[in-house]
Amino acid sequence: MSLDDSFNDVASDNSNQSSPRLRITSPSMDKIDKISRPGWKRNSLTPRPTMFPCPGCEHDVDLGERGVSGLFRNFTLETIVERYRQAARAATAIMCDLCKPPPQESTKSCMDCSASFCNECFKIYHPWGTVKAQHEYVGPTTNFRPKVLMCPEHETERINMYCELCRRPVCHLCKLGGNHSNHRVTTMSSAYKSLKEKLSKDIDFLISKESQVKSQISELNLLMKETECNGERAKEEALAHFEKLFEILEDRKSSVLKAIDTSKKLRLDKFHTQVEEYQGLLENNGLVGYAQEVLKETDQSCFVQTAKQLHHRIQKATESLKSFRPAAQASFEDYVVNTSKQTEVLGELSFFSNGVDIPEINEEQSKVYNNALINWHQPEKDKADSYVLEYRKINRDEEMMSWNELEVHGTSKVVSNLESNSHYAFRVRAYRGSICSPCSRELVLHTPPAPVFSFLFDEKCGYNNEHLLLNLKRDRVESRAGFNVLLAAERIQVGYYTSLDYIIGDVGISKGKHFWACRVEPYSYLVKVGVASSDKLQEWLRSPRDTASPRYEQDSGHDSGSEDACFDSSQPFTLVTIGMKKFFIPKSPTSSNEPENRVLPMPTSIGIFLDCDKGKVSFYDTDNMKCLYERQVDCSHTMYPAFALMGSGGIQLEEPITAKYLEYEEDV
């Protein structure tokens, strides 16, 4: 790379023909404070921070072991700043540093002494015929810069070369045996001439385009005013729409409340009438009181005339007592307002997309482990220029964190640095120019309970190549019920039992918490997944068991009764059974052993969580990170991921489990 090319690269990074603006962001003070904080010692256990936020390119720069002391002082910028400072404080005099009180106003400053002098003091401290008389002096100033630029790596050496690769000045020791020994360098005079020529041309170009810049500024000012007016108009239109919704809601609110009040009044009237009727049955009230007065009548003809009708009324009241029924219902269940559909619609209320459709997140292709892979789809007719993927963590108390945003120029994105055993919500919106679509429906994913453990299938330890077929990537294994099984069965005239073929992972676990996942093919007859202890693993694989009966094998699926007891401590495996599209929970003396409680639908992907610290292994449905079964396990020795197959079957390790080992050519 030539010096001209390197200069052009720097210029192109900070310029744009259509937008001649330079974005300068000041580094945060907390970062600067961490870097420049004194008191750090070389033997300190606390590592010294070496990253610095560059205000020009907005990237973190590695400062190396020397930190800030390894940077050059920008004397050119200091001179420019001092020049403007002097102009700003022209009315304020710089006093002599050597005068006895009261000091006199200085007339010159010595760059070698780094001090300001009045005429008398300068003559005293710079007598003729001495070395000090040769000192360089300038007008009064407070900015004392050294005569030459010294190398920060070799503090006693002057800068006299320019490294074209690193684009920085260096000394001859840097070139001879330092970090720039193999780099292409040029003389400082050549670099000065070339860079000054380039800078002068760029300045001349900008000056020649002054009228164009002014016209573009005028255009931007007009756009700002137009934006102000359009923004206010959009606010008024949005407010009008919401006012219309408020009117509709108020109207519906009045109608609903009126209907409830009408029904309430009608029911209360019925209850009041019924209460009055029953009040008449009480002694000295109503019907009973009237009957008691009738009984006092002594004239027989008058009594008979009144008593017949009264008797009929009393019989009717007596029948109502036997079959008591309220005149109306007190419940208002029929008057509950259902707003779920309207709430969902209002929750998605957003701006009119003007042709930019809402992207849809593909739930099947979106997965989460240590990182989250989010895929979404956009209709072909409405292609977007870019997308913004938003995600946030959902706390256990359902408290929502603020949204994090990632700009994406595609339809998939990997989100890193997610916390274990946490819920995260994801959503996407599309952009075409300045037009933004509404956000997609949120997708909530649950991260695994522990970091992902990476491994491949081990083709050496216990691997039976006659029955098992391992692919070249060693991330998929299949069981083949082939010709050898038929030959073995042909020689036996009684029942024959086919043993399991085991295979383990190529990496062991001795401590900590780890999670891995696999897919069991739906056509699989019998597959087992879990962990194996190294303590008795070699002995188990070398010593053939009695294959005439399935009773020796834990949780074999054969209802021999052996599962009711505890697991055989001599076996190195702790496994669960999957087969025929079912997930079988092992029998336990502390839980229900009914088949309907032990047999679950087979998950799309099965996760295994091993906690060596607590001595526990758990099995998960990774679609919703739900724990299906867990049990204690002895983790005093190295543990390995373990698998077993019988008959036709297949196991595929999930991609994030093997991604550390394999490099895929596919576009994720």
XYZ file of C-alpha atoms in Angstrom, residues 202-664:
463
model
C -8.601 18.648 -0.589
C -8.872 22.093 0.998
C -8.796 23.756 -2.435
C -11.493 21.366 -3.627
C -13.728 22.218 -0.664
C -13.180 25.924 -1.175
C -14.066 25.629 -4.878
C -17.313 23.874 -3.866
C -18.313 26.609 -1.422
C -21.307 27.717 -3.521
C -22.475 24.119 -3.832
C -22.174 23.614 -0.084
C -24.151 26.810 0.579
C -26.927 25.700 -1.781
C -27.076 22.306 -0.087
C -27.241 24.018 3.311
C -30.146 26.137 2.032
C -31.861 22.988 0.773
C -31.348 21.300 4.142
C -32.791 24.333 5.941
C -35.871 24.157 3.718
C -36.185 20.457 4.427
C -35.933 21.149 8.148
C -38.797 23.660 7.933
C -40.832 21.254 5.823
C -40.144 18.491 8.326
C -41.306 20.761 11.145
C -44.581 21.548 9.346
C -45.191 17.950 8.246
C -44.472 16.696 11.755
C -47.036 19.067 13.287
C -49.570 18.118 10.609
C -48.979 14.404 11.279
C -49.484 14.990 14.999
C -52.781 16.775 14.328
C -53.991 13.967 12.054
C -52.987 11.315 14.586
C -54.745 13.254 17.348
C -57.894 13.476 15.203
C -57.874 9.699 14.670
C -57.474 9.066 18.387
C -60.243 11.561 19.204
C -62.514 9.648 16.830
C -61.630 6.403 18.607
C -62.309 8.068 21.952
C -65.762 9.174 20.711
C -66.592 5.643 19.573
C -65.431 4.233 22.905
C -67.438 6.829 24.851
C -70.551 6.042 22.790
C -70.142 2.305 23.317
C -69.394 2.909 26.988
C -72.646 4.864 27.421
C -74.666 2.174 25.606
C -73.174 -0.661 27.654
C -73.622 1.114 30.984
C -77.212 2.063 30.087
C -78.047 -1.550 29.237
C -76.565 -2.715 32.548
C -78.510 -0.077 34.504
C -81.795 -1.001 32.759
C -81.316 -4.681 33.521
C -80.360 -3.901 37.108
C -83.509 -1.763 37.639
C -85.793 -4.432 36.162
C -84.309 -7.139 38.381
C -84.492 -4.995 41.502
C -88.185 -4.242 40.802
C -88.915 -7.954 40.597
C -87.019 -8.583 43.835
C -88.918 -5.780 45.582
C -92.295 -7.233 44.485
C -91.263 -10.692 45.661
C -90.068 -9.309 49.000
C -93.433 -7.546 49.527
C -95.263 -10.788 48.839
C -93.199 -12.666 51.418
C -93.510 -9.805 53.898
C -97.284 -10.416 53.828
C -96.778 -13.940 55.125
C -95.287 -12.681 58.356
C -97.437 -12.442 61.507
C -99.260 -9.132 61.969
C -98.372 -8.207 58.416
C -100.298 -8.473 55.194
C -102.113 -11.713 54.486
C -101.527 -13.329 57.865
C -102.745 -10.261 59.744
C -105.834 -10.050 57.575
C -106.589 -13.752 58.140
C -106.236 -13.301 61.874
C -108.795 -10.485 61.795
C -111.193 -12.604 59.713
C -111.056 -15.342 62.343
C -112.514 -12.879 64.837
C -115.719 -12.567 62.734
C -118.716 -14.167 64.619
C -121.341 -13.857 61.884
C -121.254 -17.176 60.077
C -122.577 -15.983 56.733
C -120.105 -13.097 56.584
C -117.192 -15.352 57.645
C -117.969 -17.973 54.989
C -118.236 -15.288 52.333
C -114.734 -13.927 53.134
C -112.939 -17.101 54.272
C -113.330 -19.021 50.997
C -111.371 -16.491 48.932
C -108.859 -15.968 51.764
C -108.254 -19.698 52.061
C -107.422 -19.851 48.355
C -104.850 -17.052 48.736
C -103.223 -18.743 51.739
C -102.923 -22.064 49.889
C -101.205 -20.296 46.977
C -98.747 -18.608 49.359
C -98.057 -21.945 51.053
C -97.205 -23.574 47.720
C -94.747 -20.741 46.950
C -92.948 -21.448 50.215
C -92.457 -25.084 49.248
C -90.867 -24.205 45.877
C -88.895 -21.014 46.554
C -87.380 -19.433 43.451
C -85.957 -15.895 43.147
C -87.839 -13.689 40.727
C -84.619 -12.698 38.892
C -80.905 -13.577 38.576
C -78.323 -11.653 40.587
C -75.470 -12.586 38.240
C -74.479 -10.301 35.371
C -72.421 -12.887 33.481
C -74.200 -12.040 30.255
C -73.096 -8.424 30.567
C -69.306 -8.972 30.678
C -67.664 -6.882 27.942
C -65.240 -8.926 25.824
C -62.457 -6.609 24.612
C -59.715 -9.182 23.963
C -59.953 -8.906 20.185
C -60.121 -5.120 20.259
C -57.244 -4.955 22.744
C -55.074 -7.051 20.422
C -55.937 -4.846 17.456
C -55.275 -1.645 19.409
C -51.996 -3.083 20.674
C -50.833 -3.399 17.061
C -51.985 0.130 16.197
C -49.198 1.850 14.301
C -48.478 4.047 11.309
C -49.736 3.187 7.875
C -46.846 1.330 6.252
C -47.484 2.830 2.799
C -46.697 -0.420 1.044
C -44.040 -1.846 3.413
C -45.521 -5.058 4.773
C -44.860 -6.260 8.286
C -42.078 -8.890 8.370
C -42.918 -12.252 9.908
C -40.473 -14.073 12.196
C -39.995 -17.730 11.220
C -40.441 -19.544 14.539
C -39.257 -22.919 13.180
C -35.941 -21.536 11.912
C -35.341 -19.265 14.916
C -33.365 -20.909 17.711
C -31.640 -19.840 20.894
C -28.717 -21.369 22.786
C -25.774 -19.244 23.960
C -26.700 -17.008 21.044
C -30.021 -16.520 19.293
C -30.497 -17.042 15.550
C -33.567 -15.079 14.415
C -34.934 -15.594 10.894
C -37.782 -13.661 9.320
C -39.599 -13.402 6.008
C -40.559 -10.406 3.872
C -42.933 -10.686 0.866
C -41.113 -10.579 -2.470
C -43.262 -7.702 -3.775
C -42.354 -5.497 -0.816
C -38.615 -5.839 -0.438
C -37.165 -3.667 2.303
C -33.856 -1.815 2.245
C -32.984 -2.783 5.804
C -34.454 -4.137 9.013
C -34.168 -3.374 12.701
C -34.186 -6.374 15.040
C -35.269 -5.472 18.558
C -34.805 -7.715 21.579
C -35.078 -7.417 25.331
C -34.891 -9.617 28.399
C -38.083 -10.474 30.295
C -37.552 -10.767 34.045
C -39.282 -13.391 36.155
C -41.613 -10.776 37.637
C -42.566 -9.957 34.009
C -40.779 -6.619 34.226
C -39.842 -5.523 30.728
C -36.343 -4.209 30.032
C -35.686 -1.562 27.403
C -35.422 -2.717 23.792
C -31.996 -3.249 22.206
C -31.795 -2.514 18.473
C -29.651 -4.083 15.746
C -29.645 -2.860 12.150
C -29.671 -5.772 9.679
C -29.275 -5.810 5.888
C -30.711 -9.296 5.463
C -33.410 -11.598 6.817
C -31.486 -13.231 9.669
C -29.317 -12.134 12.554
C -27.316 -13.778 15.349
C -27.758 -12.067 18.729
C -24.848 -12.756 21.091
C -24.146 -12.474 24.821
C -27.519 -13.725 26.083
C -27.890 -14.788 29.701
C -28.577 -18.427 30.566
C -32.015 -19.548 31.770
C -33.709 -16.321 30.695
C -36.640 -15.305 28.521
C -36.007 -12.940 25.612
C -38.543 -11.242 23.353
C -37.693 -10.530 19.702
C -39.462 -8.451 17.051
C -38.558 -6.987 13.636
C -39.600 -3.969 11.616
C -38.759 -3.181 7.992
C -37.433 0.033 6.460
C -37.658 1.239 2.876
C -36.104 4.637 2.593
C -37.538 6.708 5.440
C -40.728 4.609 5.638
C -40.983 2.170 8.544
C -43.347 -0.774 8.853
C -45.060 -1.716 12.125
C -43.250 -4.224 14.325
C -43.807 -7.922 13.786
C -45.400 -10.153 16.378
C -43.079 -10.770 19.308
C -41.304 -14.110 19.547
C -40.369 -15.163 23.076
C -37.508 -17.667 23.408
C -36.033 -19.279 26.518
C -32.267 -19.679 26.728
C -30.841 -22.971 28.083
C -30.162 -23.317 31.806
C -26.388 -23.457 31.194
C -23.789 -22.624 28.512
C -23.757 -24.900 25.476
C -21.298 -27.801 25.622
C -19.652 -28.520 22.238
C -18.602 -32.001 21.179
C -18.795 -34.569 18.375
C -19.493 -38.287 18.364
C -16.472 -40.436 19.326
C -15.731 -43.023 16.630
C -13.240 -44.911 18.826
C -14.590 -45.615 22.306
C -17.198 -48.394 22.059
C -18.213 -47.511 18.501
C -19.673 -50.533 16.647
C -19.168 -49.853 12.951
C -21.140 -52.988 12.018
C -24.371 -51.633 13.462
C -23.768 -47.866 13.551
C -23.083 -45.492 10.671
C -21.295 -42.235 11.551
C -21.108 -39.392 9.007
C -17.853 -37.613 8.154
C -18.693 -34.575 10.263
C -19.296 -36.892 13.259
C -22.439 -34.981 14.186
C -24.943 -37.648 13.042
C -25.189 -41.370 13.763
C -27.636 -43.960 12.393
C -28.424 -47.494 13.491
C -28.598 -50.211 10.836
C -30.467 -53.468 11.529
C -28.479 -55.222 8.814
C -27.535 -58.686 7.543
C -25.466 -59.605 10.603
C -28.531 -59.339 12.832
C -30.469 -61.681 10.552
C -27.629 -64.237 10.605
C -27.503 -64.146 14.377
C -31.274 -64.590 14.649
C -31.295 -67.464 12.107
C -29.121 -69.664 14.343
C -31.434 -69.280 17.333
C -34.682 -71.241 17.492
C -35.969 -69.482 20.617
C -36.524 -65.813 21.435
C -33.694 -63.504 20.525
C -32.989 -60.075 21.963
C -30.923 -57.478 20.130
C -28.634 -55.474 22.422
C -28.171 -51.708 22.355
C -25.264 -50.119 20.477
C -23.652 -47.307 22.456
C -21.752 -44.225 21.333
C -20.442 -41.338 23.453
C -19.151 -37.802 22.950
C -15.469 -37.122 22.325
C -15.172 -34.544 25.153
C -15.688 -35.185 28.861
C -17.050 -32.992 31.665
C -15.500 -32.841 35.125
C -17.120 -29.754 36.672
C -19.583 -26.921 36.118
C -22.933 -26.705 34.354
C -23.347 -27.727 30.710
C -26.164 -28.093 28.169
C -26.400 -29.879 24.819
C -29.225 -30.924 22.509
C -29.981 -33.456 19.781
C -32.775 -34.463 17.411
C -34.058 -38.023 17.305
C -35.378 -39.031 13.899
C -39.146 -39.750 13.957
C -38.682 -43.195 12.385
C -36.400 -44.354 15.221
C -37.509 -47.544 16.978
C -35.530 -47.161 20.219
C -33.015 -44.472 21.153
C -31.530 -43.541 24.512
C -29.829 -40.248 25.437
C -28.119 -39.159 28.629
C -24.698 -39.277 30.297
C -22.051 -41.875 31.079
C -19.416 -41.999 33.821
C -15.803 -42.721 32.879
C -15.366 -44.792 36.059
C -16.906 -47.975 34.638
C -17.334 -46.995 31.010
C -14.321 -48.884 29.669
C -15.165 -51.968 31.721
C -18.754 -51.909 30.503
C -17.860 -51.590 26.831
C -15.194 -54.336 26.998
C -17.246 -56.866 29.005
C -20.183 -58.207 26.952
C -23.420 -58.584 28.894
C -25.918 -61.380 28.688
C -27.916 -60.449 25.612
C -30.326 -63.328 25.942
C -32.490 -61.275 28.258
C -33.242 -57.617 28.462
C -33.358 -57.652 32.237
C -29.761 -56.494 32.626
C -30.401 -53.235 30.727
C -31.844 -50.326 32.652
C -35.149 -48.892 31.447
C -35.142 -51.201 28.444
C -38.836 -50.852 27.818
C -39.374 -54.550 28.627
C -41.824 -54.732 31.515
C -39.702 -57.108 33.569
C -40.159 -55.317 36.833
C -36.514 -54.361 37.108
C -37.386 -50.713 36.563
C -39.245 -50.576 39.828
C -35.983 -50.885 41.669
C -33.185 -48.353 41.727
C -30.790 -48.064 38.811
C -27.982 -50.577 38.793
C -24.969 -48.822 40.310
C -22.595 -50.966 38.235
C -23.838 -49.377 35.028
C -22.079 -46.228 33.823
C -25.109 -44.881 31.932
C -27.950 -42.609 33.032
C -30.356 -42.515 30.086
C -33.947 -41.886 29.072
C -35.747 -43.752 26.302
C -37.174 -42.252 23.115
C -38.831 -44.273 20.395
C -41.828 -44.621 18.109
C -42.374 -40.833 18.394
C -42.696 -41.064 22.189
C -40.659 -39.892 25.179
C -40.677 -42.396 28.065
C -40.162 -41.128 31.620
C -38.403 -43.810 33.732
C -40.353 -45.434 36.546
C -39.956 -43.955 39.992
C -41.153 -45.132 43.421
C -42.105 -41.539 44.319
C -44.324 -40.737 41.322
C -47.176 -42.233 39.354
C -46.092 -45.096 37.126
C -49.255 -45.243 35.044
C -48.425 -45.444 31.307
C -50.427 -42.323 30.478
C -48.299 -40.341 32.966
C -44.968 -41.769 31.781
C -45.394 -41.554 27.996
C -45.140 -38.115 26.370
C -45.013 -37.010 22.728
C -41.444 -36.961 21.432
C -40.037 -33.399 21.392
C -38.604 -32.010 18.182
C -35.296 -31.488 19.970
C -34.184 -32.969 23.293
C -31.857 -31.051 25.605
C -29.630 -32.518 28.327
C -28.532 -30.356 31.255
C -25.726 -31.715 33.443
C -25.018 -29.947 36.726
C -21.837 -31.496 38.118
C -21.878 -29.196 41.150
C -25.275 -30.503 42.339
C -24.904 -34.002 40.843
C -28.040 -33.778 38.707
C -28.965 -34.495 35.088
C -32.137 -33.061 33.514
C -33.882 -33.638 30.176
C -35.611 -30.767 28.375
C -37.993 -30.092 25.529
C -35.911 -27.384 23.826
C -38.880 -25.892 21.955
C -40.055 -24.265 25.199
C -37.132 -25.198 27.519
C -39.462 -27.259 29.693
C -37.880 -29.828 31.997
C -39.418 -33.268 31.335
C -37.415 -35.372 33.804
C -34.478 -35.040 36.180
C -32.597 -37.297 38.575
C -29.481 -37.416 40.703
C -26.270 -38.741 39.167
C -22.801 -39.450 40.522
C -20.452 -36.844 39.012
C -17.356 -37.775 41.013
C -15.695 -38.954 37.773
C -15.544 -37.478 34.285
C -18.938 -37.539 32.569
C -19.534 -37.980 28.822
C -22.603 -37.354 26.655
C -23.955 -40.859 25.924
C -26.333 -42.286 23.326
C -27.675 -45.743 22.473
C -29.646 -47.113 19.509
C -31.459 -50.346 18.735
C -33.087 -51.214 15.426
C -33.525 -48.469 12.852
C -32.891 -45.009 14.218
C -30.907 -41.818 13.922
C -29.531 -39.047 16.150
C -28.477 -35.604 14.910
C -26.567 -33.212 17.167
C -28.001 -29.717 17.051
C -25.925 -27.268 14.995
C -24.911 -24.941 17.866
C -23.485 -27.971 19.692
C -21.096 -28.791 16.842
C -20.537 -25.293 15.437
C -17.367 -24.885 17.522
C -15.811 -27.826 15.707
C -17.303 -27.648 12.236
C -17.278 -24.966 9.550
C -20.352 -24.980 7.366
